[in-house]
CSV table of N, CA and C in Angstrom, one decimal:
chain,number,residue,atom,x,y,z
A,1,LEU,N,161.2,47.6,236.6
A,1,LEU,CA,159.8,47.5,236.8
A,1,LEU,C,159.4,46.3,237.7
A,2,GLY,N,160.2,45.3,237.7
A,2,GLY,CA,159.9,44.1,238.5
A,2,GLY,C,159.8,42.8,237.6
A,3,GLN,N,159.4,41.8,238.2
A,3,GLN,CA,159.3,40.5,237.6
A,3,GLN,C,157.9,40.0,237.7
A,4,GLY,N,157.4,39.2,236.8
A,4,GLY,CA,156.1,38.6,236.9
A,4,GLY,C,155.9,37.3,236.2
A,5,ILE,N,154.8,36.7,236.4
A,5,ILE,CA,154.4,35.5,235.8
A,5,ILE,C,152.9,35.4,235.6
A,6,ILE,N,152.5,34.7,234.6
A,6,ILE,CA,151.1,34.4,234.3
A,6,ILE,C,150.9,32.9,234.2
A,7,GLU,N,149.9,32.4,234.9
A,7,GLU,CA,149.6,31.0,234.8
A,7,GLU,C,148.1,30.8,234.4
A,8,THR,N,147.8,29.9,233.6
A,8,THR,CA,146.4,29.7,233.1
A,8,THR,C,146.0,28.3,233.3
A,9,ASP,N,144.7,28.1,233.3
A,9,ASP,CA,144.0,26.8,233.4
A,9,ASP,C,142.6,27.0,232.8
A,10,THR,N,142.5,26.8,231.5
A,10,THR,CA,141.2,27.0,230.9
A,10,THR,C,140.3,25.8,231.0
A,11,SER,N,140.7,24.8,231.6
A,11,SER,CA,139.9,23.6,231.8
A,11,SER,C,138.7,23.9,232.7
A,12,SER,N,138.7,24.9,233.5
A,12,SER,CA,137.7,25.3,234.4
A,12,SER,C,136.9,26.5,233.9
A,13,ASN,N,137.0,26.9,232.6
A,13,ASN,CA,136.4,28.1,232.2
A,13,ASN,C,134.8,28.1,232.2
A,14,GLU,N,134.2,26.9,232.4
A,14,GLU,CA,132.8,26.9,232.5
A,14,GLU,C,132.2,27.3,233.9
A,15,LEU,N,133.1,27.5,234.8
A,15,LEU,CA,132.7,27.9,236.2
A,15,LEU,C,132.2,29.3,236.2
A,16,CYS,N,132.5,30.2,235.3
A,16,CYS,CA,132.0,31.5,235.2
A,16,CYS,C,131.8,31.9,233.8
A,17,GLN,N,130.5,32.1,233.4
A,17,GLN,CA,130.1,32.4,232.0
A,17,GLN,C,129.2,33.5,232.0
A,18,GLY,N,129.4,34.4,231.0
A,18,GLY,CA,128.5,35.5,230.8
A,18,GLY,C,127.9,35.5,229.4
A,19,ASP,N,126.8,36.1,229.3
A,19,ASP,CA,126.1,36.2,228.0
A,19,ASP,C,125.1,37.4,228.1
A,20,SER,N,124.5,37.7,227.0
A,20,SER,CA,123.5,38.7,227.0
A,20,SER,C,122.2,38.2,226.4
A,21,SER,N,121.1,38.8,226.9
A,21,SER,CA,119.8,38.4,226.4
A,21,SER,C,119.1,39.7,226.2
A,22,GLY,N,119.0,40.2,224.9
A,22,GLY,CA,118.4,41.5,224.7
A,22,GLY,C,119.3,42.6,225.3
A,23,ALA,N,118.7,43.4,226.2
A,23,ALA,CA,119.4,44.5,226.8
A,23,ALA,C,120.0,44.1,228.2
A,24,ALA,N,119.7,42.9,228.6
A,24,ALA,CA,120.2,42.4,229.9
A,24,ALA,C,121.4,41.5,229.8
A,25,LEU,N,122.3,41.6,230.7
A,25,LEU,CA,123.5,40.8,230.8
A,25,LEU,C,123.1,39.6,231.8
A,26,GLU,N,123.6,38.4,231.5
A,26,GLU,CA,123.4,37.3,232.3
A,26,GLU,C,124.8,36.7,232.7
A,27,MET,N,124.9,36.3,233.9
A,27,MET,CA,126.2,35.7,234.4
A,27,MET,C,125.8,34.5,235.2
A,28,GLN,N,126.5,33.4,235.0
A,28,GLN,CA,126.3,32.2,235.8
A,28,GLN,C,127.7,31.8,236.4
A,29,THR,N,127.7,31.6,237.7
A,29,THR,CA,129.0,31.4,238.3
A,29,THR,C,128.8,30.3,239.4
A,30,ASP,N,129.7,29.3,239.4
A,30,ASP,CA,129.8,28.3,240.5
A,30,ASP,C,130.9,28.9,241.4
A,31,SER,N,130.4,29.7,242.3
A,31,SER,CA,131.4,30.5,243.2
A,31,SER,C,132.3,29.6,244.0
A,32,GLU,N,131.8,28.6,244.6
A,32,GLU,CA,132.6,27.7,245.4
A,32,GLU,C,133.7,27.0,244.6
A,33,GLU,N,133.3,26.4,243.5
A,33,GLU,CA,134.3,25.7,242.6
A,33,GLU,C,135.3,26.7,242.0
A,34,LEU,N,134.8,27.9,241.7
A,34,LEU,CA,135.6,28.9,241.1
A,34,LEU,C,136.7,29.3,242.1
A,35,LEU,N,136.3,29.5,243.4
A,35,LEU,CA,137.3,29.8,244.4
A,35,LEU,C,138.4,28.7,244.5
A,36,HIS,N,138.0,27.5,244.5
A,36,HIS,CA,139.0,26.4,244.7
A,36,HIS,C,139.9,26.3,243.4
A,37,ALA,N,139.3,26.4,242.2
A,37,ALA,CA,140.1,26.4,241.0
A,37,ALA,C,141.0,27.6,240.9
A,38,GLY,N,140.5,28.8,241.3
A,38,GLY,CA,141.4,30.0,241.3
A,38,GLY,C,142.5,29.9,242.2
A,39,ILE,N,142.3,29.4,243.4
A,39,ILE,CA,143.4,29.2,244.4
A,39,ILE,C,144.4,28.2,243.8
A,40,ALA,N,144.0,27.1,243.2
A,40,ALA,CA,144.9,26.1,242.6
A,40,ALA,C,145.8,26.7,241.6
A,41,VAL,N,145.2,27.5,240.7
A,41,VAL,CA,146.0,28.1,239.6
A,41,VAL,C,147.0,29.2,240.2
A,42,ALA,N,146.5,29.9,241.3
A,42,ALA,CA,147.4,30.9,242.0
A,42,ALA,C,148.5,30.2,242.7
A,43,GLU,N,148.3,29.0,243.3
A,43,GLU,CA,149.4,28.3,243.9
A,43,GLU,C,150.4,27.9,242.9
A,44,ARG,N,150.0,27.4,241.7
A,44,ARG,CA,151.0,27.0,240.7
A,44,ARG,C,151.8,28.3,240.2
A,45,ALA,N,151.1,29.4,240.1
A,45,ALA,CA,151.7,30.6,239.6
A,45,ALA,C,152.7,31.1,240.7
A,46,TRP,N,152.3,31.0,242.0
A,46,TRP,CA,153.2,31.4,243.1
A,46,TRP,C,154.5,30.5,243.1
A,47,LYS,N,154.3,29.2,242.9
A,47,LYS,CA,155.5,28.3,242.9
A,47,LYS,C,156.4,28.7,241.8
A,48,LYS,N,155.9,28.9,240.6
A,48,LYS,CA,156.8,29.3,239.5
A,48,LYS,C,157.4,30.7,239.7
A,49,PHE,N,156.6,31.6,240.3
A,49,PHE,CA,157.1,32.9,240.6
A,49,PHE,C,158.3,32.9,241.5
A,50,THR,N,158.1,32.2,242.6
A,50,THR,CA,159.2,32.1,243.7
A,50,THR,C,160.4,31.3,243.2
A,51,GLU,N,160.2,30.3,242.3
A,51,GLU,CA,161.3,29.6,241.8
A,51,GLU,C,162.1,30.4,240.7
A,52,GLY,N,161.4,31.3,240.1
A,52,GLY,CA,162.1,32.1,239.0
A,52,GLY,C,162.6,33.5,239.5
A,53,THR,N,162.3,33.8,240.8
A,53,THR,CA,162.8,35.1,241.3
A,53,THR,C,163.5,34.9,242.6
A,54,SER,N,163.9,36.0,243.2
A,54,SER,CA,164.5,35.9,244.6
A,54,SER,C,163.5,36.2,245.6
A,55,TRP,N,162.2,36.2,245.2
A,55,TRP,CA,161.1,36.5,246.2
A,55,TRP,C,160.6,35.3,246.9
A,56,SER,N,160.2,35.5,248.2
A,56,SER,CA,159.5,34.5,248.9
A,56,SER,C,158.3,35.1,249.6
A,57,ALA,N,157.6,34.4,250.4
A,57,ALA,CA,156.4,34.9,251.1
A,57,ALA,C,156.8,36.0,252.0
A,58,ASP,N,158.1,36.1,252.5
A,58,ASP,CA,158.5,37.1,253.4
A,58,ASP,C,159.0,38.4,252.7
A,59,THR,N,159.2,38.3,251.4
A,59,THR,CA,159.8,39.5,250.7
A,59,THR,C,158.9,40.7,250.6
A,60,PRO,N,157.6,40.6,250.2
A,60,PRO,CA,156.8,41.8,250.0
A,60,PRO,C,156.5,42.5,251.4
A,61,GLU,N,156.6,43.8,251.3
A,61,GLU,CA,156.2,44.7,252.4
A,61,GLU,C,154.8,45.1,252.3
A,62,LEU,N,154.3,45.0,251.1
A,62,LEU,CA,152.9,45.3,250.8
A,62,LEU,C,152.4,44.4,249.8
A,63,VAL,N,151.1,43.9,249.9
A,63,VAL,CA,150.5,43.0,249.0
A,63,VAL,C,149.2,43.6,248.5
A,64,VAL,N,149.0,43.7,247.2
A,64,VAL,CA,147.8,44.2,246.6
A,64,VAL,C,147.2,43.2,245.7
A,65,THR,N,145.9,42.8,245.9
A,65,THR,CA,145.3,41.8,245.1
A,65,THR,C,144.1,42.3,244.4
A,66,HIS,N,143.6,41.5,243.4
A,66,HIS,CA,142.3,41.6,242.8
A,66,HIS,C,141.4,41.1,243.9
A,67,GLN,N,140.5,41.9,244.4
A,67,GLN,CA,139.7,41.6,245.6
A,67,GLN,C,138.3,41.3,245.2
A,68,VAL,N,137.9,40.0,245.4
A,68,VAL,CA,136.6,39.6,245.1
A,68,VAL,C,135.8,39.6,246.4
A,69,GLY,N,136.5,39.2,247.5
A,69,GLY,CA,135.9,39.2,248.8
A,69,GLY,C,136.8,38.7,249.9
A,70,LYS,N,136.4,38.8,251.1
A,70,LYS,CA,137.3,38.5,252.2
A,70,LYS,C,137.7,37.0,252.2
A,71,ALA,N,136.7,36.1,251.9
A,71,ALA,CA,137.0,34.7,251.9
A,71,ALA,C,138.0,34.3,250.8
A,72,HIS,N,137.9,34.9,249.7
A,72,HIS,CA,138.9,34.7,248.6
A,72,HIS,C,140.3,35.2,249.0
A,73,THR,N,140.3,36.4,249.5
A,73,THR,CA,141.6,36.9,249.9
A,73,THR,C,142.3,36.1,251.0
A,74,ASN,N,141.5,35.7,252.0
A,74,ASN,CA,142.1,34.8,253.1
A,74,ASN,C,142.6,33.5,252.5
A,75,ALA,N,141.8,32.9,251.6
A,75,ALA,CA,142.2,31.6,251.0
A,75,ALA,C,143.5,31.7,250.2
A,76,LEU,N,143.6,32.8,249.5
A,76,LEU,CA,144.8,33.1,248.7
A,76,LEU,C,146.0,33.2,249.6
A,77,PHE,N,145.9,34.1,250.6
A,77,PHE,CA,147.1,34.3,251.5
A,77,PHE,C,147.5,33.1,252.2
A,78,GLU,N,146.5,32.3,252.7
A,78,GLU,CA,146.8,31.0,253.3
A,78,GLU,C,147.5,30.0,252.4
A,79,ALA,N,147.0,29.9,251.2
A,79,ALA,CA,147.5,29.0,250.2
A,79,ALA,C,149.0,29.2,249.8
A,80,VAL,N,149.3,30.5,249.7
A,80,VAL,CA,150.7,30.8,249.3
A,80,VAL,C,151.6,31.2,250.5
A,81,GLY,N,151.1,31.3,251.7
A,81,GLY,CA,151.9,31.6,252.8
A,81,GLY,C,152.2,33.1,253.1
A,82,LEU,N,151.4,34.0,252.5
A,82,LEU,CA,151.6,35.4,252.7
A,82,LEU,C,151.0,35.9,254.0
A,83,ASP,N,151.6,36.9,254.6
A,83,ASP,CA,151.1,37.5,255.9
A,83,ASP,C,149.9,38.4,255.6
A,84,PRO,N,148.7,38.0,256.1
A,84,PRO,CA,147.5,38.9,255.9
A,84,PRO,C,147.7,40.3,256.3
A,85,ALA,N,148.6,40.6,257.3
A,85,ALA,CA,148.8,41.9,257.8
A,85,ALA,C,149.4,42.8,256.7
A,86,LYS,N,150.0,42.2,255.7
A,86,LYS,CA,150.6,43.0,254.6
A,86,LYS,C,149.7,43.4,253.5
A,87,ASN,N,148.4,42.9,253.6
A,87,ASN,CA,147.4,43.1,252.6
A,87,ASN,C,146.8,44.5,252.7
A,88,PHE,N,146.7,45.2,251.6
A,88,PHE,CA,146.0,46.5,251.5
A,88,PHE,C,144.6,46.2,250.9
A,89,SER,N,143.6,46.3,251.7
A,89,SER,CA,142.3,45.9,251.3
A,89,SER,C,141.4,47.1,251.0
A,90,THR,N,140.7,47.0,249.9
A,90,THR,CA,139.6,48.1,249.6
A,90,THR,C,138.3,47.4,249.4
A,91,PHE,N,138.2,46.1,249.6
A,91,PHE,CA,136.9,45.5,249.4
A,91,PHE,C,135.8,46.0,250.3
A,92,GLU,N,136.2,46.4,251.5
A,92,GLU,CA,135.3,46.9,252.5
A,92,GLU,C,134.6,48.2,252.1
A,93,THR,N,135.4,49.0,251.3
A,93,THR,CA,134.9,50.3,250.9
A,93,THR,C,134.4,50.3,249.5
A,94,LEU,N,135.0,49.5,248.6
A,94,LEU,CA,134.7,49.6,247.2
A,94,LEU,C,133.8,48.4,246.7
A,95,GLY,N,133.9,47.3,247.5
A,95,GLY,CA,133.2,46.1,247.1
A,95,GLY,C,134.0,45.4,245.9
A,96,ASN,N,133.4,44.5,245.2
A,96,ASN,CA,134.0,43.8,244.1
A,96,ASN,C,133.8,44.7,242.9
A,97,VAL,N,134.9,45.4,242.5
A,97,VAL,CA,134.8,46.3,241.3
A,97,VAL,C,135.4,45.6,240.0
A,98,GLY,N,135.4,44.3,240.0
A,98,GLY,CA,135.9,43.6,238.8
A,98,GLY,C,137.3,43.8,238.4
A,99,SER,N,137.5,43.9,237.2
A,99,SER,CA,138.9,44.0,236.6
A,99,SER,C,139.7,45.2,237.0
A,100,VAL,N,139.0,46.2,237.5
A,100,VAL,CA,139.7,47.4,238.0
A,100,VAL,C,140.2,47.3,239.4
A,101,SER,N,139.8,46.3,240.1
A,101,SER,CA,140.2,46.1,241.5
A,101,SER,C,141.7,46.3,241.8
A,102,LEU,N,142.5,45.5,241.1
A,102,LEU,CA,143.9,45.6,241.3
A,102,LEU,C,144.5,46.9,241.1
A,103,PRO,N,144.3,47.6,239.9
A,103,PRO,CA,144.9,48.9,239.7
A,103,PRO,C,144.4,50.0,240.6
A,104,ILE,N,143.1,49.9,240.9
A,104,ILE,CA,142.5,51.0,241.7
A,104,ILE,C,143.0,50.8,243.2
A,105,THR,N,143.1,49.6,243.6
A,105,THR,CA,143.6,49.3,245.0
A,105,THR,C,145.1,49.7,245.1
A,106,TYR,N,145.9,49.4,244.1
A,106,TYR,CA,147.3,49.9,244.1
A,106,TYR,C,147.4,51.4,244.1
A,107,ALA,N,146.6,52.1,243.3
A,107,ALA,CA,146.6,53.5,243.2
A,107,ALA,C,146.2,54.1,244.6
A,108,MET,N,145.2,53.5,245.2
A,108,MET,CA,144.8,54.0,246.6
A,108,MET,C,145.9,53.8,247.6
A,109,ALA,N,146.6,52.7,247.5
A,109,ALA,CA,147.7,52.4,248.4
A,109,ALA,C,148.8,53.5,248.2
A,110,ARG,N,149.1,53.8,247.0
A,110,ARG,CA,150.1,54.9,246.7
A,110,ARG,C,149.6,56.2,247.2
A,111,GLU,N,148.4,56.6,247.0
A,111,GLU,CA,147.8,57.8,247.4
A,111,GLU,C,147.9,58.0,249.0
A,112,GLN,N,147.8,56.8,249.7
A,112,GLN,CA,147.8,56.9,251.1
A,112,GLN,C,149.3,56.7,251.7
A,113,GLY,N,150.2,56.7,250.8
A,113,GLY,CA,151.6,56.6,251.2
A,113,GLY,C,152.1,55.3,251.6
A,114,LEU,N,151.3,54.2,251.3
A,114,LEU,CA,151.7,52.9,251.7
A,114,LEU,C,152.6,52.1,250.7
A,115,ALA,N,152.9,52.7,249.6
A,115,ALA,CA,153.8,52.1,248.6
A,115,ALA,C,154.8,53.2,248.2
A,116,PRO,N,155.6,53.7,249.1
A,116,PRO,CA,156.6,54.7,248.8
A,116,PRO,C,157.8,54.1,248.0
A,117,SER,N,158.7,54.9,247.5
A,117,SER,CA,159.8,54.5,246.8
A,117,SER,C,160.7,53.5,247.7
A,118,GLY,N,161.1,52.5,247.0
A,118,GLY,CA,162.0,51.5,247.7
A,118,GLY,C,161.2,50.4,248.4
A,119,LYS,N,159.9,50.5,248.5
A,119,LYS,CA,159.1,49.5,249.2
A,119,LYS,C,158.8,48.3,248.2
A,120,SER,N,159.0,47.1,248.6
A,120,SER,CA,158.7,45.9,247.8
A,120,SER,C,157.2,45.6,247.9
A,121,THR,N,156.5,45.6,246.7
A,121,THR,CA,155.1,45.4,246.6
A,121,THR,C,154.8,44.2,245.7
A,122,LEU,N,153.9,43.4,246.1
A,122,LEU,CA,153.5,42.2,245.3
A,122,LEU,C,152.0,42.5,244.8
A,123,LEU,N,151.8,42.4,243.5
A,123,LEU,CA,150.5,42.5,242.9
A,123,LEU,C,150.1,41.1,242.4
A,124,MET,N,148.8,40.7,242.8
A,124,MET,CA,148.3,39.4,242.5
A,124,MET,C,146.9,39.5,242.0
A,125,GLY,N,146.6,38.8,241.0
A,125,GLY,CA,145.2,38.7,240.5
A,125,GLY,C,144.8,37.4,240.0
A,126,ILE,N,143.6,37.0,240.1
A,126,ILE,CA,143.0,35.7,239.6
A,126,ILE,C,141.8,36.1,238.8
A,127,GLY,N,141.8,35.7,237.5
A,127,GLY,CA,140.7,35.9,236.6
A,127,GLY,C,139.8,34.7,236.5
A,128,SER,N,138.5,34.8,236.3
A,128,SER,CA,137.6,33.7,236.3
A,128,SER,C,137.7,32.9,235.0
A,129,GLY,N,138.7,33.1,234.2
A,129,GLY,CA,138.8,32.3,232.9
A,129,GLY,C,139.4,31.0,232.9
A,130,LEU,N,140.3,30.5,233.6
A,130,LEU,CA,141.0,30.9,234.9
A,130,LEU,C,142.5,31.3,234.5
A,131,SER,N,142.9,32.4,235.1
A,131,SER,CA,144.3,32.8,234.9
A,131,SER,C,144.7,33.5,236.2
A,132,ALA,N,146.0,33.4,236.5
A,132,ALA,CA,146.6,34.1,237.7
A,132,ALA,C,147.8,34.9,237.2
A,133,ILE,N,147.9,36.1,237.7
A,133,ILE,CA,149.1,37.0,237.4
A,133,ILE,C,149.7,37.4,238.7
A,134,ILE,N,151.0,37.4,238.7
A,134,ILE,CA,151.7,37.8,239.9
A,134,ILE,C,152.9,38.7,239.4
A,135,HIS,N,153.0,39.9,240.0
A,135,HIS,CA,154.0,40.8,239.5
A,135,HIS,C,154.7,41.5,240.8
A,136,SER,N,156.0,41.6,240.8
A,136,SER,CA,156.7,42.2,241.9
A,136,SER,C,157.1,43.6,241.4
A,137,LEU,N,157.0,44.6,242.4
A,137,LEU,CA,157.4,45.9,242.1
A,137,LEU,C,158.3,46.4,243.3
A,138,THR,N,159.3,47.1,243.0
A,138,THR,CA,160.0,47.9,244.0
A,138,THR,C,159.8,49.3,243.6
A,139,ASN,N,158.9,49.9,244.4
A,139,ASN,CA,158.4,51.3,244.1
A,139,ASN,C,159.5,52.3,244.1
């Protein structure tokens, strides 16, 4: 199935908080700080992932991420040294679809024939709690 790692940093959990007031949901986010904190935890996860596996930034043929937006994706790829040309992006068509972003984007890549058998795929996600998950697949 592949190899993976999870890295967490709950010291920044105040950067994105949700609550409800009656029938309405409320969410407060410090987007800029959340971006920086998320990239930092992703960098630590990437370092541990590459140290614990035979993977490097050159290994994946396809990269699928939890997609919040273009700036976040660009910052992530730059921080860990991944080639942006390997990214399969659905943000332009789906927008930010929250926690289903990674699985739906991977499913769409498979449907479009971009993740055939034998192709090395990297799955990456950053959650606003803060946690980062990285998982390798050889389809």
